[in-house]
PDB file of C-alpha atoms in Angstrom:
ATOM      1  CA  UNK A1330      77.497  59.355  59.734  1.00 36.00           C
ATOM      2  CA  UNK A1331      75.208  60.071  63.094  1.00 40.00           C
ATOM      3  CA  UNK A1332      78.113  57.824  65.234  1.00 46.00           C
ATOM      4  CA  UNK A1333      80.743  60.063  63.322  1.00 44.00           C
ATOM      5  CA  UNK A1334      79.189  63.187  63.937  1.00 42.00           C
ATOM      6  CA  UNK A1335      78.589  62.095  67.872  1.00 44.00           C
ATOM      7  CA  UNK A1336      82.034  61.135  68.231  1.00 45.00           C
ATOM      8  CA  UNK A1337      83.107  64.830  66.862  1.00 49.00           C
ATOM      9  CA  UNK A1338      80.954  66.225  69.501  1.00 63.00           C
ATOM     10  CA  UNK A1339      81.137  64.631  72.433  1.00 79.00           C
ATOM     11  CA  UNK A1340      83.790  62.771  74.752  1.00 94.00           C
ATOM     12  CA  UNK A1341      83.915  59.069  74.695  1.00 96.00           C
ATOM     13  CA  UNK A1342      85.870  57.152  77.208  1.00 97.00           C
ATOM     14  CA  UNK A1343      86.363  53.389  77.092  1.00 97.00           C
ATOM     15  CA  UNK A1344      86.254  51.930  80.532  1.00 97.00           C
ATOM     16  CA  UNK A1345      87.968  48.391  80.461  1.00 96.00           C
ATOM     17  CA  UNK A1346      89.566  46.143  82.800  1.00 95.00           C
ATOM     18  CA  UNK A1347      89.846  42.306  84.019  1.00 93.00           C
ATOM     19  CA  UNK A1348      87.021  40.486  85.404  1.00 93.00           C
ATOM     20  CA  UNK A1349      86.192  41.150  88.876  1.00 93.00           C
ATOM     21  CA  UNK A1350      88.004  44.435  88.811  1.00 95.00           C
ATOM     22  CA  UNK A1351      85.235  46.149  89.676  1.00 95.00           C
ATOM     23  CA  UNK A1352      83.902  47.850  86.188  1.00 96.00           C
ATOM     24  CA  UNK A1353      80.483  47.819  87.339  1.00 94.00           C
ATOM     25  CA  UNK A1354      80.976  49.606  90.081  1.00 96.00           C
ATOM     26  CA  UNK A1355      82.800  52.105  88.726  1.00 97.00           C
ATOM     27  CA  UNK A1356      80.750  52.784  86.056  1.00 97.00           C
ATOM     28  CA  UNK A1357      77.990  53.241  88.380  1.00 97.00           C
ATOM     29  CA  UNK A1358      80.080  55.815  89.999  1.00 98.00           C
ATOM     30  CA  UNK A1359      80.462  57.773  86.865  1.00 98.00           C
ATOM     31  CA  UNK A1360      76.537  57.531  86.029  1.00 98.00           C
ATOM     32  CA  UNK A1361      75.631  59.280  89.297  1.00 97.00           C
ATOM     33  CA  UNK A1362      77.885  62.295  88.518  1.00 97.00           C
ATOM     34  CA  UNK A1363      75.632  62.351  85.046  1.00 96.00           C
ATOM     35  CA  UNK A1364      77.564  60.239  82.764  1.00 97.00           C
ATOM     36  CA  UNK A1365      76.083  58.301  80.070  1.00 97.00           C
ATOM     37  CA  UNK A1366      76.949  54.349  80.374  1.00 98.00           C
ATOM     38  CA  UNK A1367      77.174  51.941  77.698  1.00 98.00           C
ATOM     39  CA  UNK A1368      77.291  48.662  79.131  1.00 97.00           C
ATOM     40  CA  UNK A1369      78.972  46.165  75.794  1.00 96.00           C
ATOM     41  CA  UNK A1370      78.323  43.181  78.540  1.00 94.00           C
ATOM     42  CA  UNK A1371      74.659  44.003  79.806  1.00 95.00           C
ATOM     43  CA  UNK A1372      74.064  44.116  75.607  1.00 97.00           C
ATOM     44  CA  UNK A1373      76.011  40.639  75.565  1.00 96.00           C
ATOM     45  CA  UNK A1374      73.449  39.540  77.720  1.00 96.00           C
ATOM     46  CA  UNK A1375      70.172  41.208  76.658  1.00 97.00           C
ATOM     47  CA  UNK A1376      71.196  39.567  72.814  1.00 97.00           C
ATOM     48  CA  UNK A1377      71.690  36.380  74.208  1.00 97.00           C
ATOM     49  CA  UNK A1378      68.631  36.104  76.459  1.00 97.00           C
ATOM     50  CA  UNK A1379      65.748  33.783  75.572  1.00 96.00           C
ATOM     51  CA  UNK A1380      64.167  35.573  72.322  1.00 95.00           C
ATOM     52  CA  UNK A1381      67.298  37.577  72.170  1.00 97.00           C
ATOM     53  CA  UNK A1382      68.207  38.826  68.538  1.00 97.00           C
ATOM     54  CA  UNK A1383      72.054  36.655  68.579  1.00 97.00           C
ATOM     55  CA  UNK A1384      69.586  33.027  69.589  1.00 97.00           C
ATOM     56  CA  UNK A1385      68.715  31.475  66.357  1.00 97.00           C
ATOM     57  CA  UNK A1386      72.436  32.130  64.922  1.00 97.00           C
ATOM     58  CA  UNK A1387      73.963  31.039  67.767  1.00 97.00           C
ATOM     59  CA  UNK A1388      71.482  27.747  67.566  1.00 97.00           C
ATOM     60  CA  UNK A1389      72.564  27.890  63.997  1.00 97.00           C
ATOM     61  CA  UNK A1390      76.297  27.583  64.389  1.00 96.00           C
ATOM     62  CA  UNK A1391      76.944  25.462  67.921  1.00 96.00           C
ATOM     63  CA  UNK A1392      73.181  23.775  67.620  1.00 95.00           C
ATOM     64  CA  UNK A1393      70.438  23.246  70.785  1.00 95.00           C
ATOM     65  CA  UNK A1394      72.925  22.096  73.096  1.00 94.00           C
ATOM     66  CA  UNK A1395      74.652  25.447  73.721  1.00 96.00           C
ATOM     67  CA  UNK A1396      70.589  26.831  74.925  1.00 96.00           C
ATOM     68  CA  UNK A1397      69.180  26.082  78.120  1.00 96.00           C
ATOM     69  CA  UNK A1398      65.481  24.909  78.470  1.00 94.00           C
ATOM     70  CA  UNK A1399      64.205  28.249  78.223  1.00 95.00           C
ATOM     71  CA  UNK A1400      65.769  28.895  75.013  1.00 95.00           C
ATOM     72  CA  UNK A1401      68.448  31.470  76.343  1.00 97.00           C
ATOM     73  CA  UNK A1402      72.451  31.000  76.036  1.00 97.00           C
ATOM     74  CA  UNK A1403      73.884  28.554  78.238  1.00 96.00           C
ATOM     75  CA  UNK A1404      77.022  30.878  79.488  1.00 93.00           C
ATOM     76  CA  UNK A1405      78.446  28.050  81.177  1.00 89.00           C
ATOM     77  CA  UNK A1406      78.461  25.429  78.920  1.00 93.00           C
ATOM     78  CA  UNK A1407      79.701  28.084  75.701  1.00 94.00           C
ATOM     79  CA  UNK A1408      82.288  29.264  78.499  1.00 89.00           C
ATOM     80  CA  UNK A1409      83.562  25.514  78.409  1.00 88.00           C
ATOM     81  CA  UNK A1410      83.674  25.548  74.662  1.00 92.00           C
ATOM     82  CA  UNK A1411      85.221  28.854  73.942  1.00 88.00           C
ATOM     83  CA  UNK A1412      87.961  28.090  76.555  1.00 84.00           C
ATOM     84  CA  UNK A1413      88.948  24.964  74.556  1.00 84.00           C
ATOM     85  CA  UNK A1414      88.220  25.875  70.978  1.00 89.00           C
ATOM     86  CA  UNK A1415      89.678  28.709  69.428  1.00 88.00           C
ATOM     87  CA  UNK A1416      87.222  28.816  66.568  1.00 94.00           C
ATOM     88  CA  UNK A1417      84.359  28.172  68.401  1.00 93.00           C
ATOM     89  CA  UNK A1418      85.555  31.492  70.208  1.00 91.00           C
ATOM     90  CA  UNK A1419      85.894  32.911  66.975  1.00 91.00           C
ATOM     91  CA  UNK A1420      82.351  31.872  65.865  1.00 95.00           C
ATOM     92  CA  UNK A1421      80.240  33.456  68.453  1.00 95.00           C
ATOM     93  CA  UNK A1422      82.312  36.452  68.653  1.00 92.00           C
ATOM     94  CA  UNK A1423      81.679  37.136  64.769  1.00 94.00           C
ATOM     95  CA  UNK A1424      77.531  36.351  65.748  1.00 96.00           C
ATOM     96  CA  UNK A1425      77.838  38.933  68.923  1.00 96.00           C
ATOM     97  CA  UNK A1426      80.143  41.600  67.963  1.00 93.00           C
ATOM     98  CA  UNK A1427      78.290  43.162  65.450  1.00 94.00           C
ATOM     99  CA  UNK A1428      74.945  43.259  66.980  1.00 96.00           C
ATOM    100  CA  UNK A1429      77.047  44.217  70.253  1.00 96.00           C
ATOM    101  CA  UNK A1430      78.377  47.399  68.191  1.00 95.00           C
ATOM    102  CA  UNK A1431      75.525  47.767  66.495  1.00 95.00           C
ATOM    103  CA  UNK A1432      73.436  48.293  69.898  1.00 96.00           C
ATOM    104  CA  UNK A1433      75.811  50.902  71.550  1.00 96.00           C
ATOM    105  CA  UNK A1434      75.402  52.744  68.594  1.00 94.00           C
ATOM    106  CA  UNK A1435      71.607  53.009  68.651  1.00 96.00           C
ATOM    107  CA  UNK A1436      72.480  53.761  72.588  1.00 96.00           C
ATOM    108  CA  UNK A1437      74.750  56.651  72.057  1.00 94.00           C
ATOM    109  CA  UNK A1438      72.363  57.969  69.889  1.00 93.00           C
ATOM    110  CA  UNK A1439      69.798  58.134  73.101  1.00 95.00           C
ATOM    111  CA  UNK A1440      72.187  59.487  75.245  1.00 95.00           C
ATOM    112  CA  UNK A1441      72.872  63.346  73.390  1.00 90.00           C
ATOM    113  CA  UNK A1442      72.269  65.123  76.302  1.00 92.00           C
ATOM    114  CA  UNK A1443      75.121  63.764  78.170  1.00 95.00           C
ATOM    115  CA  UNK A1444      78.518  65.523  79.038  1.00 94.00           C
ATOM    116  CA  UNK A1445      80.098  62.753  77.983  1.00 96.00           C
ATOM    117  CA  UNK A1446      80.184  58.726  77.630  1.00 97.00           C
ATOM    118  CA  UNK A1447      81.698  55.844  79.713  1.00 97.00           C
ATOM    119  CA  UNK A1448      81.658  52.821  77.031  1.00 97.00           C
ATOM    120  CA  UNK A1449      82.312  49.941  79.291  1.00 97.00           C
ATOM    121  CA  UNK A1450      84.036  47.346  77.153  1.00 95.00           C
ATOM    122  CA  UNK A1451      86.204  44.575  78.982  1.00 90.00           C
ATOM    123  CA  UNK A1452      87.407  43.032  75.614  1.00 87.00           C
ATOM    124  CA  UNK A1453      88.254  46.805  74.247  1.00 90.00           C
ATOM    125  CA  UNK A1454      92.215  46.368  74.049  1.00 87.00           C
ATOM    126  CA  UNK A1455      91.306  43.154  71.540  1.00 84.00           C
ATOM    127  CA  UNK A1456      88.834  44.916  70.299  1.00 86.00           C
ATOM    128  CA  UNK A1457      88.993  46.313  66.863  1.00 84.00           C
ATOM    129  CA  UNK A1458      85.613  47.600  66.271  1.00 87.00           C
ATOM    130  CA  UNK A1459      85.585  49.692  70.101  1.00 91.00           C
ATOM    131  CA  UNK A1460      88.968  50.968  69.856  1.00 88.00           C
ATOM    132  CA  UNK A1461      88.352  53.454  67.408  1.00 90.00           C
ATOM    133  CA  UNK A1462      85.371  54.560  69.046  1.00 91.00           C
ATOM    134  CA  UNK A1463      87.146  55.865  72.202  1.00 94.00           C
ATOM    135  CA  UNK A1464      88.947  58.537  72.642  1.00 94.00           C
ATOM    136  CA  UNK A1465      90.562  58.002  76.275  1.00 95.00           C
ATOM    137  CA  UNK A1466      90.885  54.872  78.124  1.00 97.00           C
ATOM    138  CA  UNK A1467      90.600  54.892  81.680  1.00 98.00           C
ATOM    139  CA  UNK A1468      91.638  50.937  83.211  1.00 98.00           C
ATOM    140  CA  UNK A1469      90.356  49.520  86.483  1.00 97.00           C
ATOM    141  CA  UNK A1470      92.965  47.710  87.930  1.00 97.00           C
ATOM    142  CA  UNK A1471      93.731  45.521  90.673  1.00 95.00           C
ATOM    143  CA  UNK A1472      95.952  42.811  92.245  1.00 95.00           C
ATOM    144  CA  UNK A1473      95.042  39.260  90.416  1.00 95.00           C
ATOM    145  CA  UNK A1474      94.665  37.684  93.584  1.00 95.00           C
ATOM    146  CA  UNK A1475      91.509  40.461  94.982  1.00 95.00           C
ATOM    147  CA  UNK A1476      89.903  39.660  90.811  1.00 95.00           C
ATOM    148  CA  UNK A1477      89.760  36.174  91.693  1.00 95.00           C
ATOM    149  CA  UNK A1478      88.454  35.965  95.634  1.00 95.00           C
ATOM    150  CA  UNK A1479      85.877  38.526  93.812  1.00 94.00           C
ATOM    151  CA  UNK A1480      84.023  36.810  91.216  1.00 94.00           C
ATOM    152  CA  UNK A1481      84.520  33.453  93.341  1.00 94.00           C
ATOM    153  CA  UNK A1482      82.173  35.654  95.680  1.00 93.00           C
ATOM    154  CA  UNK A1483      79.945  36.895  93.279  1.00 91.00           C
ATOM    155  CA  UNK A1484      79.527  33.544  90.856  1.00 88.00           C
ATOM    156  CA  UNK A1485      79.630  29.491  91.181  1.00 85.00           C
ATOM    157  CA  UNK A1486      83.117  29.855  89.768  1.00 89.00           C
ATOM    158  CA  UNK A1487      85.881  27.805  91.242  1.00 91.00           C
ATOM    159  CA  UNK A1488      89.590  29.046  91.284  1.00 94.00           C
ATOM    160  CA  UNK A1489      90.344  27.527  88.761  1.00 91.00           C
ATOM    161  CA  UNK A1490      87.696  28.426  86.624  1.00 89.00           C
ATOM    162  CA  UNK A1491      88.393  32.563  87.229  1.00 91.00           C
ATOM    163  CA  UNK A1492      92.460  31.852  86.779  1.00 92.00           C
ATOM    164  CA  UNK A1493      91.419  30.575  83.722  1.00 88.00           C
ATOM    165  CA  UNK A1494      89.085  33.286  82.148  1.00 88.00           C
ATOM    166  CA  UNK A1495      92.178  35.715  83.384  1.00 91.00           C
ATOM    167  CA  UNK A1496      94.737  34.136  80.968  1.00 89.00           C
ATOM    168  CA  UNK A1497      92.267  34.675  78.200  1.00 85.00           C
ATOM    169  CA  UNK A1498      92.236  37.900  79.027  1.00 88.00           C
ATOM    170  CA  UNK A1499      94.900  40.808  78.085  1.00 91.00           C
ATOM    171  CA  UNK A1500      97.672  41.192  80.837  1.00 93.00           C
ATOM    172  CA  UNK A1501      97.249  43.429  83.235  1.00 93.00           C
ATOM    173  CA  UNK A1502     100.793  44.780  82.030  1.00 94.00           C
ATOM    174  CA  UNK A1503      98.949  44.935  78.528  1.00 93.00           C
ATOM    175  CA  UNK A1504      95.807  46.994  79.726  1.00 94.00           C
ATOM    176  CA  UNK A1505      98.390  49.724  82.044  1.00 95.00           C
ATOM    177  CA  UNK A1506     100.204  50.210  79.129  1.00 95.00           C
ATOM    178  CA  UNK A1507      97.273  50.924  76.696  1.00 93.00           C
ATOM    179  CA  UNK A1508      95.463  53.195  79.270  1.00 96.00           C
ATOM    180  CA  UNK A1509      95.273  56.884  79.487  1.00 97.00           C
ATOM    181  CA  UNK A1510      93.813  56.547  83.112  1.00 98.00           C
ATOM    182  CA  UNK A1511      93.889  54.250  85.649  1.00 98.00           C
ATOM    183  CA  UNK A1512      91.625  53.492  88.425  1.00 98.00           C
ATOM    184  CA  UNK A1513      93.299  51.691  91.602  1.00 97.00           C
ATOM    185  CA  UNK A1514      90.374  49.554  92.935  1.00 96.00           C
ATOM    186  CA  UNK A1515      91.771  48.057  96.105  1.00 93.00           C
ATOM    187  CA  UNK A1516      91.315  50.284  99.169  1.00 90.00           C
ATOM    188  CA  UNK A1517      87.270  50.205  99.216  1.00 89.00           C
ATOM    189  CA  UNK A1518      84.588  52.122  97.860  1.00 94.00           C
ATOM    190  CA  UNK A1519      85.321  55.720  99.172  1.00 96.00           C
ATOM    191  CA  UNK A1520      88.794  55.365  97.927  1.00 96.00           C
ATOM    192  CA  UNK A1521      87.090  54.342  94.457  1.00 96.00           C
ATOM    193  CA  UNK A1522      84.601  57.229  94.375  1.00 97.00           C
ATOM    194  CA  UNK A1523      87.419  59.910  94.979  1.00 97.00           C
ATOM    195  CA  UNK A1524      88.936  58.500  91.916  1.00 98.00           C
ATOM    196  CA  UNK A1525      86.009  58.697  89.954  1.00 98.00           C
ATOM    197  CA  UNK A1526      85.390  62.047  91.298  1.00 98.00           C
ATOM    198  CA  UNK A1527      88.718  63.120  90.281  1.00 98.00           C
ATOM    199  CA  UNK A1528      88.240  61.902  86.603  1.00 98.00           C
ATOM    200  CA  UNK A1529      84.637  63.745  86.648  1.00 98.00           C
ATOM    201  CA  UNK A1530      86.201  66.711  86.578  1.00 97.00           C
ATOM    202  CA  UNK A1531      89.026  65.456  84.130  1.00 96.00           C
ATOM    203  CA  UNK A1532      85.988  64.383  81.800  1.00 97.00           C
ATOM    204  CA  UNK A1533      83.800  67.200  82.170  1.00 95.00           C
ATOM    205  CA  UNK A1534      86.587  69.733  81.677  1.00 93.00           C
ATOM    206  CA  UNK A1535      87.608  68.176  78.077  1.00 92.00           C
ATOM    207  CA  UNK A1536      84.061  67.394  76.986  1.00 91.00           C
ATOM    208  CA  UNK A1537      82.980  71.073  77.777  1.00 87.00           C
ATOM    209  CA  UNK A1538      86.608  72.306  76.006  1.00 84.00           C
ATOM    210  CA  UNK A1539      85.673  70.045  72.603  1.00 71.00           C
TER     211      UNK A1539
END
């Protein structure tokens, strides 16, 4: 009832897009003009640290192994496993979803005195928990080829490894058609922040006209 009675209230925009396209940074945009940011993958990775709250079912389901020495998710070796096994895919996303929604709710909660929310969720167009939750959905987009040279930058990821996580993903096609705005994120950062500015004023306008 307190989620339902937020969402009547106040503006809630699902930012979403493929990896390396530059969420982040876009979302860090927004906060600096006042918007309140839920991040679903910095809760991803606060449940799945060592002591984390998704740990003992995770060592439940895919055993030890899947841990590193300090007791926290190994993301690389489960990144090997989801990519080959559907239902291992299907596993941890039943352990993490829930406790995933379950935190943004408690955050949204915190966050009443903002205009409105950016709910940054790159699995939203699968996603059948976050969908409903939105009420816009603003993609960041870019070429395939600028996604990949990106998180090669950022990560130990090879080519091959970032091509791969991509075709898990939704198609770009698939994310431009579901959006209601979209963020062109190939031109640099003062090309991005006009955008964002832009869609400030977008947001602001509609949260303040609820």
């Amino acid at each position: 009832m307190i989620l339902r009675q937020a969402q009547d209230r106040r503006l809630i925009v699902g930012l979403t897009g493929g990896i390396g396209s530059g969420k982040s940074t876009v979302a860090a945009l927004f906060a600096q003009h006042g918007a309140g940011i839920i991040d679903t993958d910095a809760i991803a990775h606060f449940l799945t640290r060592a002591g984390g709250e998704a740990i003992a079912a995770i060592r439940a389901a895919f055993g030890s192994d899947y841990l590193t020495d300090d007791g926290a998710l190994d993301r690389a070796k489960m990144r090997g496993l989801i990519f080959s096994d559907a239902t291992a895919k299907q596993q941890l996303e039943q352990i993490l979803h829930p406790l995933i929604f379950e935190q943004a709710e408690a955050q949204l909660r915190q966050l009443q005195d903002k205009p409105y929310i950016l709910a940054v969720v790159p699995l939203l167009p699968e996603s059948r928990t976050f969908r409903p939750w939105v009420r816009r959905v603003l993609v960041v987009d870019c070429d395939e080829n600028i996604q990949v040279a990106r998180v090669i930058g950022r990560s130990r990821l090879g080519e091959a490894e970032v091509r791969a996580i991509i075709a898990l993903q939704t198609s770009r096609a698939g994310r431009l058609e579901l959006a209601d705005d979209v963020i062109r994120n190939e031109a640099g950062l003062d090309s991005l922040a006009r955008q964002v500015d832009i869609l400030h004023e977008r947001y602001l306008n509609t949260a303040n006209n609820n």
